[in-house]
Coordinates of C-alpha atoms and ligand atoms in Angstrom, one line a residue:
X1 CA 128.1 78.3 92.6
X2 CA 127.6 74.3 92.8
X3 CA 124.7 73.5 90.9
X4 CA 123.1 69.8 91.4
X5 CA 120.0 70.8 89.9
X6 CA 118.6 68.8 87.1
X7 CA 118.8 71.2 84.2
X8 CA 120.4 73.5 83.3
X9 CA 123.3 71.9 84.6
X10 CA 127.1 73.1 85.0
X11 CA 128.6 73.1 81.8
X12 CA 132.7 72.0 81.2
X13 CA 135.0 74.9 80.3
X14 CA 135.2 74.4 77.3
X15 CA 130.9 74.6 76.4
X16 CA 131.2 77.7 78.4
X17 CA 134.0 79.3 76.6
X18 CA 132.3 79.1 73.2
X19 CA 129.4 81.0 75.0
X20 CA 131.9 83.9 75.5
X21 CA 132.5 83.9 71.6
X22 CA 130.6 86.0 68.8
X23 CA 127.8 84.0 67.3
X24 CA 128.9 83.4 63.9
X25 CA 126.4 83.9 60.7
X26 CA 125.2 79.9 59.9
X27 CA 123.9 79.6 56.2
X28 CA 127.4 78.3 55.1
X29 CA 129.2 75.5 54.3
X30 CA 131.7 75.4 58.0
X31 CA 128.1 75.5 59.9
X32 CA 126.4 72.7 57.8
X33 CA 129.6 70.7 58.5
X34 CA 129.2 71.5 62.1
X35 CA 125.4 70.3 61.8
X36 CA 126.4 67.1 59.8
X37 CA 128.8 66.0 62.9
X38 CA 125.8 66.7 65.6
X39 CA 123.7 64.5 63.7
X40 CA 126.8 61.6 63.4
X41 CA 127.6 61.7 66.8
X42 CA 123.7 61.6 67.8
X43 CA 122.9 58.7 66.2
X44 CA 125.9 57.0 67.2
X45 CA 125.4 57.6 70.8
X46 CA 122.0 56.7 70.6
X47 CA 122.8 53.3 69.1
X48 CA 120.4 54.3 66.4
X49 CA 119.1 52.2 63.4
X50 CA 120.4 52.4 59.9
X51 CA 118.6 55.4 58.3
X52 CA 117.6 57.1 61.1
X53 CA 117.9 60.9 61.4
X54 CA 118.0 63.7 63.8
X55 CA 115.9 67.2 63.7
X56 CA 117.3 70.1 65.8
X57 CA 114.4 72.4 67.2
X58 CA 115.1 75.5 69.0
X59 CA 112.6 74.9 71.4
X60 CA 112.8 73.3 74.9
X61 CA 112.7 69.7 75.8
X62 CA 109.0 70.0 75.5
X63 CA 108.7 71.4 72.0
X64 CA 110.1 68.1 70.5
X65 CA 107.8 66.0 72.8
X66 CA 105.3 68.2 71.5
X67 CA 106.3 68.0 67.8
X68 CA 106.6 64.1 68.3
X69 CA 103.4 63.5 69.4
X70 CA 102.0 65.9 66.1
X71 CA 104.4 64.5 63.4
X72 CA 104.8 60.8 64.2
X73 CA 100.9 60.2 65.3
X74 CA 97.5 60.9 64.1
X75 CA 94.3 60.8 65.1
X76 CA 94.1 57.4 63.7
X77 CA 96.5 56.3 66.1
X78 CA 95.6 54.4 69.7
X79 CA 98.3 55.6 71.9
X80 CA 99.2 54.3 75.4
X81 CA 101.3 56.8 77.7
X82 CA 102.9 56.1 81.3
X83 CA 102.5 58.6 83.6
X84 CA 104.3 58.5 86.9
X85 CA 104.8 62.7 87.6
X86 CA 105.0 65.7 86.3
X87 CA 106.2 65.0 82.8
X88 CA 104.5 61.6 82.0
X89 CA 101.2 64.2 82.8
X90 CA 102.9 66.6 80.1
X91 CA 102.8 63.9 77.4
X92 CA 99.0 62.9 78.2
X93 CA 98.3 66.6 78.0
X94 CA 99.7 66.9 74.6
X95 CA 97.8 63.7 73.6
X96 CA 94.4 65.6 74.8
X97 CA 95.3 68.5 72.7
X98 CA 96.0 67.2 69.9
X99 CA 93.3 64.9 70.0
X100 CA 94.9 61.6 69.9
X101 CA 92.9 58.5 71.3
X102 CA 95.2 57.0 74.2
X103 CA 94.9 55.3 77.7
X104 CA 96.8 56.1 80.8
X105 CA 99.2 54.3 83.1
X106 CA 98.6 56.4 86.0
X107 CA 101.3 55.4 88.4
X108 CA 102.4 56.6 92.2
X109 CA 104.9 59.0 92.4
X110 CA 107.8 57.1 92.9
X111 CA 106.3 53.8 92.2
X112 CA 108.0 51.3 89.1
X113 CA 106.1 50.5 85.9
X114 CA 105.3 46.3 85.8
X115 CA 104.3 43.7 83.6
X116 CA 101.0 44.1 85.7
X117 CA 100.3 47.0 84.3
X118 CA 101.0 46.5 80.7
X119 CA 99.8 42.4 80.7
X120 CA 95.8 43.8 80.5
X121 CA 97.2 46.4 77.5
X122 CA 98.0 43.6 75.1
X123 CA 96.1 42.9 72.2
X124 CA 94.0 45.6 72.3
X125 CA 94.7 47.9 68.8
X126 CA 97.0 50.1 70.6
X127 CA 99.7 51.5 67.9
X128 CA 102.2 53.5 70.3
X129 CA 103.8 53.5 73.4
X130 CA 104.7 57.2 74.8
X131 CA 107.4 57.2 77.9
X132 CA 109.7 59.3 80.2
X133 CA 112.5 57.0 80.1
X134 CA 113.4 58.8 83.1
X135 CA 110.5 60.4 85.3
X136 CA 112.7 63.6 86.7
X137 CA 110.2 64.5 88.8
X138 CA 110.4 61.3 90.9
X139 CA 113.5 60.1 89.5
X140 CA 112.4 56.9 88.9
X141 CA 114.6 55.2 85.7
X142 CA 111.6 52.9 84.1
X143 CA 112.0 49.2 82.7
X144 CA 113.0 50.1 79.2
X145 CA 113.9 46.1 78.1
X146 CA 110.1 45.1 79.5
X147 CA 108.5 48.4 77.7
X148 CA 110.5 47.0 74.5
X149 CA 109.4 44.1 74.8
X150 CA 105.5 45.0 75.3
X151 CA 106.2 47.0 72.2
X152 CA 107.6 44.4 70.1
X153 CA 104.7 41.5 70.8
X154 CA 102.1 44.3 70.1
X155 CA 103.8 46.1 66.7
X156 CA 103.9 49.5 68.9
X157 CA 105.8 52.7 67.6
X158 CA 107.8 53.1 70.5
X159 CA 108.6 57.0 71.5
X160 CA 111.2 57.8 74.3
X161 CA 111.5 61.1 75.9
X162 CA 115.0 60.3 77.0
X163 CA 115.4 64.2 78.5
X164 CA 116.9 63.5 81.7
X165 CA 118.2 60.0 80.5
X166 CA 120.3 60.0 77.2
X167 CA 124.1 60.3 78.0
X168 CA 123.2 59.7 81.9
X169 CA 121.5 55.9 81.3
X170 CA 122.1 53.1 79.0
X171 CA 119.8 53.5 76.0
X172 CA 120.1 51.6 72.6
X173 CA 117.7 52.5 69.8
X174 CA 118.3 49.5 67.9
X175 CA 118.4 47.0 70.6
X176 CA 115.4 48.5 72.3
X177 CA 113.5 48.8 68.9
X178 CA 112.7 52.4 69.7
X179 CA 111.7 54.6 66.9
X180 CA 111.6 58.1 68.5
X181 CA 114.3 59.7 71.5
X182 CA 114.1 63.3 72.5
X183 CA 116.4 65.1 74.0
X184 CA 117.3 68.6 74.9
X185 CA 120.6 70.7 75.4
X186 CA 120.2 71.4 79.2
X187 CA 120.2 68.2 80.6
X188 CA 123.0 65.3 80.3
X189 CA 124.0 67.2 77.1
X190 CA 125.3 70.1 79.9
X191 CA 124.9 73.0 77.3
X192 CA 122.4 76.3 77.9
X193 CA 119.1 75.8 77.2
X194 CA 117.5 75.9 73.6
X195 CA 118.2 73.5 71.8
X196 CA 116.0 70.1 71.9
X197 CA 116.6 66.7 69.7
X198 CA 114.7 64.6 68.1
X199 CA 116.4 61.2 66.7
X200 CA 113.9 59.1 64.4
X201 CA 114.0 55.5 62.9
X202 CA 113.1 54.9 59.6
X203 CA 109.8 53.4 60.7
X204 CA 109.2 57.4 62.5
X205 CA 110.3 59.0 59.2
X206 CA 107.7 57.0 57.1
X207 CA 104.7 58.2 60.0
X208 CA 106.5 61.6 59.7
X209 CA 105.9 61.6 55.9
X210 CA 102.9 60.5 55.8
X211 CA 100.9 62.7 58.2
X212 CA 99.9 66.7 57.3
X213 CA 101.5 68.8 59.6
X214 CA 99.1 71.2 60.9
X215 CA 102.5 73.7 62.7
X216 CA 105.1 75.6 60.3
X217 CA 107.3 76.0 63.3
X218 CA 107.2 72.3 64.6
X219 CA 106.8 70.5 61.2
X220 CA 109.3 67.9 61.0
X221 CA 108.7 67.3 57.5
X222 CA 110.6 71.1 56.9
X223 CA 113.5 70.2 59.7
X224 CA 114.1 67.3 57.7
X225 CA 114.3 68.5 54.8
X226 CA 116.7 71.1 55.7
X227 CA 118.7 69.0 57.4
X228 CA 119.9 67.5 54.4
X229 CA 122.0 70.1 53.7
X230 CA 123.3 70.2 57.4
X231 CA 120.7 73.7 58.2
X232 CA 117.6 74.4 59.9
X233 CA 114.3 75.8 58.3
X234 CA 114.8 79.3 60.9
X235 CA 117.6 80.7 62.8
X236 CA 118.5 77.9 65.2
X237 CA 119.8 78.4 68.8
X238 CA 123.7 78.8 66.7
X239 CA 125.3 79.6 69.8
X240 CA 124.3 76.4 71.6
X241 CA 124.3 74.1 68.6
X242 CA 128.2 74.9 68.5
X243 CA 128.8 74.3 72.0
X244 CA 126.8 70.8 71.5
X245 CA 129.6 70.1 69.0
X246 CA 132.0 71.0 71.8
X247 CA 129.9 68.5 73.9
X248 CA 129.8 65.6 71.4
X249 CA 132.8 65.9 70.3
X250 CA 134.6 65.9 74.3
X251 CA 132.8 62.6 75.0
X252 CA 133.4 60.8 71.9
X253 CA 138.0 62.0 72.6
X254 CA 137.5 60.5 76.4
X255 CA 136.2 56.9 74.9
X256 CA 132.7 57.7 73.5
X257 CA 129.2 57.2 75.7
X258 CA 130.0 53.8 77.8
X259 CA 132.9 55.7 79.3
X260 CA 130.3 58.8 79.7
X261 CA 127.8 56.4 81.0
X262 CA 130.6 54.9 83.4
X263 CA 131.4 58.1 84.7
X264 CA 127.7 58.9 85.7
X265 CA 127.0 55.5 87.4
X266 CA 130.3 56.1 89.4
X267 CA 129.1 59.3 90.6
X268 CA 125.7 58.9 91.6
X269 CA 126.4 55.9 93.3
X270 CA 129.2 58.1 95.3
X271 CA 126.7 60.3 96.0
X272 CA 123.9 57.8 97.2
X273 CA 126.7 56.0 99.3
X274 CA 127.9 59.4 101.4
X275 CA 124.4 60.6 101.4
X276 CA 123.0 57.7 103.2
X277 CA 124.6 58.7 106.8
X278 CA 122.1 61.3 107.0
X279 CA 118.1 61.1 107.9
X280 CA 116.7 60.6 104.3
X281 CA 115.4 57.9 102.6
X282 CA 115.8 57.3 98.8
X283 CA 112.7 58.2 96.9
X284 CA 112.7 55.1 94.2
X285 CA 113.7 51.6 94.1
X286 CA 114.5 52.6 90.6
X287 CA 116.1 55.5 90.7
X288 CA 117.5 57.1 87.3
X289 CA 121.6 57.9 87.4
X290 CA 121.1 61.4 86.5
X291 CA 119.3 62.4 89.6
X292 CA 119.0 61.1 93.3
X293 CA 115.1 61.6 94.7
X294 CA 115.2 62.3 98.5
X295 CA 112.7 62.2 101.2
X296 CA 114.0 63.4 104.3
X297 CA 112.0 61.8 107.1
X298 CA 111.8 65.0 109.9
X299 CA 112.6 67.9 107.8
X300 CA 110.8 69.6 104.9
X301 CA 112.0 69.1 101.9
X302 CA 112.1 72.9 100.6
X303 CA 113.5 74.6 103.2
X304 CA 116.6 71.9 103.0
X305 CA 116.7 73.4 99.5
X306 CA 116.4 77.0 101.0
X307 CA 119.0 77.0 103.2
X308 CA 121.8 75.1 100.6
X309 CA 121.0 77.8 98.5
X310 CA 121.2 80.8 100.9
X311 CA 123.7 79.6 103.0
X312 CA 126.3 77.2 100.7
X313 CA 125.5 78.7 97.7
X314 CA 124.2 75.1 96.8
X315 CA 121.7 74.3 94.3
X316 CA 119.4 71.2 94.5
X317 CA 116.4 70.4 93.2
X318 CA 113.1 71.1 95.1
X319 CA 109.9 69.4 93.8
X320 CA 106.9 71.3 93.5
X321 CA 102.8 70.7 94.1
X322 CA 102.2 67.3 96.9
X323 CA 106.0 66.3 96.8
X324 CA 107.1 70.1 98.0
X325 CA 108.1 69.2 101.1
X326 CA 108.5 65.6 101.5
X327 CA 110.7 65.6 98.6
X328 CA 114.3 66.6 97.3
X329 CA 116.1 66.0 94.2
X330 CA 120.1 66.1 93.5
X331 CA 121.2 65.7 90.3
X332 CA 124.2 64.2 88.9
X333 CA 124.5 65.6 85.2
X334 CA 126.7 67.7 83.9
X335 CA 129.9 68.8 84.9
X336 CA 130.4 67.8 88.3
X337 CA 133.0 65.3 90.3
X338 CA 133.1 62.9 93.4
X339 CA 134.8 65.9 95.3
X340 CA 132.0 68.0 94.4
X341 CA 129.2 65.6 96.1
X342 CA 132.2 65.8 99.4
X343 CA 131.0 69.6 99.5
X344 CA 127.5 68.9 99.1
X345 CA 127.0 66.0 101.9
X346 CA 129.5 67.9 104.2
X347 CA 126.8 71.2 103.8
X348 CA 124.4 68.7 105.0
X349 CA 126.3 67.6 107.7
X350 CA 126.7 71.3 109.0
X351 CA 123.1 71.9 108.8
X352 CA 122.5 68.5 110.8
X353 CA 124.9 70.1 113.3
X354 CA 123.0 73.1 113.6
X355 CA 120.0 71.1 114.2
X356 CA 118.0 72.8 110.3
X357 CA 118.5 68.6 109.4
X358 CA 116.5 66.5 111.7
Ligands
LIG401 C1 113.5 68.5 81.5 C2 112.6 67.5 81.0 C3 111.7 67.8 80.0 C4 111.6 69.1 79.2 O1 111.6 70.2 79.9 P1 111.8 71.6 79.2 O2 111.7 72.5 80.3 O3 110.7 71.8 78.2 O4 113.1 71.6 78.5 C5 110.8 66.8 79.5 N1 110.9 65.5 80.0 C6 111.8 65.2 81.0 C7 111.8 63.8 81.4 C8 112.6 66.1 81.5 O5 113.5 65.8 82.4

């Protein structure tokens, strides 16, 4: 199986061999150290601020958005949130639920955030700022230096659903003057799913302190806490938080996250470049280096995705709802190589031949 899906994504050897292994008991001293190095290496690669910390939730990508939006704001809070697909309409939805005032960006699918959209947003009492980094739906990377600024002039808490995005695109807490980045195991990370992360500034720890959290299972308050002494408030994901050390600990031996970040960069941009002798046009003028968003222009979209998976044992992404078939997704993360993208376009090029690519 070759697997250029977005998540969960092919994992290295070595994740994969600690998934062979007995899950060991975790309320001792060997897993706290474990949990002390995940948090080190987190906050390094996210560039974060002094002080920061990191909660691990056993939950998908989406329960630490969701957690987010409940710990860090409040009903007192104004909140503004970009939404450009499927998961910039996940964090509005969690802003309706848990009833926290906010106005929408609503963007085209595909289509770039810009200073036209956030100039008429200043000065108006907003307090936060909620983002895909990374739309995954569309593949669109947004302008994180312009959203940081915007946040800066207006004294926005800045939160970052960096999903798709951390390991895969440059991201610096400190520089950017971000105060919250999610993250979850299945993505860049390359590990199974259940594990999500959630690193907070100091300026997100004091909102986190000072709300009520009205969730025993998402209170960050507790995972805090915990994580003091390296543990979790319930039985964690073990199994996965030990092959996230494995992760970590593999990128920072082979020259830390630029050199990750290199690595990414060189092969999307492989990809794009053999990919573009075929009949598909690129989805974004801002496309994010974890994933490449196609629109093929005589062929739908899903059954391109049908046959790689029938017939190459190929997995790419398809796109659901209005994109279904005018839109295709490959993605770059995890444990895939230049030679692997070769087998991918050459399938293509056989099902050009046989006339299933027009
Ligand atoms: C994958 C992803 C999520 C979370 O998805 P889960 O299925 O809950 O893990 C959220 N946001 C983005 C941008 C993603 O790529």
């Amino acid at each position: 199986m070759l697997n250029f899906t977005v998540g969960p994504v092919m994992s290295s050897e070595a994740v994969r061999a600690i998934g062979s292994e007995q899950v060991p008991y975790f309320r001792t001293p060997e897993f706290s150290e474990v949990m002390f190095q995940n948090e080190r290496l987190m906050l390094q690669f996210t560039h974060a601020p002094k002080g920061s910390r990191v909660c691990f939730m056993t939950t998908s990508g989406t329960g630490s958005m969701e957690a987010s939006v409940m710990n860090v704001l409040s009903t007192a809070d104004k909140a503004i949130v970009v939404n450009g697909g499927s998961f910039g309409h996940r964090f509005v939805e969690l802003l309706q639920l848990h009833q926290i005032p906010h106005h929408e960006i609503s963007l085209e699918y595909g289509q770039p955030l810009t200073e036209e959209h956030l100039a008429p947003l200043a000065n108006q009492g907003y307090t936060a700022f909620l983002v895909n980094m990374g739309e995954t739906s569309t593949g669109v990377l947004y302008d994180m230096p312009m959203i940081s600024r915007f946040c800066r002039e207006n004294g926005l808490l800045l939160i970052v659903d960096a999903i798709s995005t951390f390991m895969a695109d440059p991201f610096n807490m400190e520089t950017l003057g971000a105060d919250v980045m999610i993250t979850g195991s299945q993505k860049a990370l390359a590990c199974p799913p259940g594990i999500s992360l959630i690193v907070l500034s100091p300026r997100a720890l004091e909102c986190v302190e000072s709300h009520h959290s009205v969730s025993m299972y998402l209170d960050l308050k507790l995972a805090l806490k915990n994580g003091e002494r390296g543990q979790t408030p319930f039985t964690p994901a073990v199994g996965t938080l030990l092959q996230i050390n494995q992760r970590l600990r593999d990128v920072e031996a082979a020259g830390g996250i630029e050199s990750e970040l290199k690595r990414m960069k060189v092969l999307s941009q492989d990809f794009r470049q053999k990919v573009a002798v075929l009949p598909f046009e690129m989805f974004t003028t801002s496309p994010q280096n974890g994933v490449t968003a196609l629109h093929p222009e005589a062929t739908s979209a899903y059954d391109i995705f049908t046959v790689l998976k029938d017939e190459y044992q190929i997995w790419i992404c398809p796109n659901g709802g209005d994109l279904r078939d005018r839109v295709f997704r490959v993605g770059h993360l995890g444990a895939l190589t230049t030679d692997d993208n070769t087998t991918l376009v050459n399938a293509m090029l056989d099902m050009q031949k046989r006339g299933l690519i027009k």
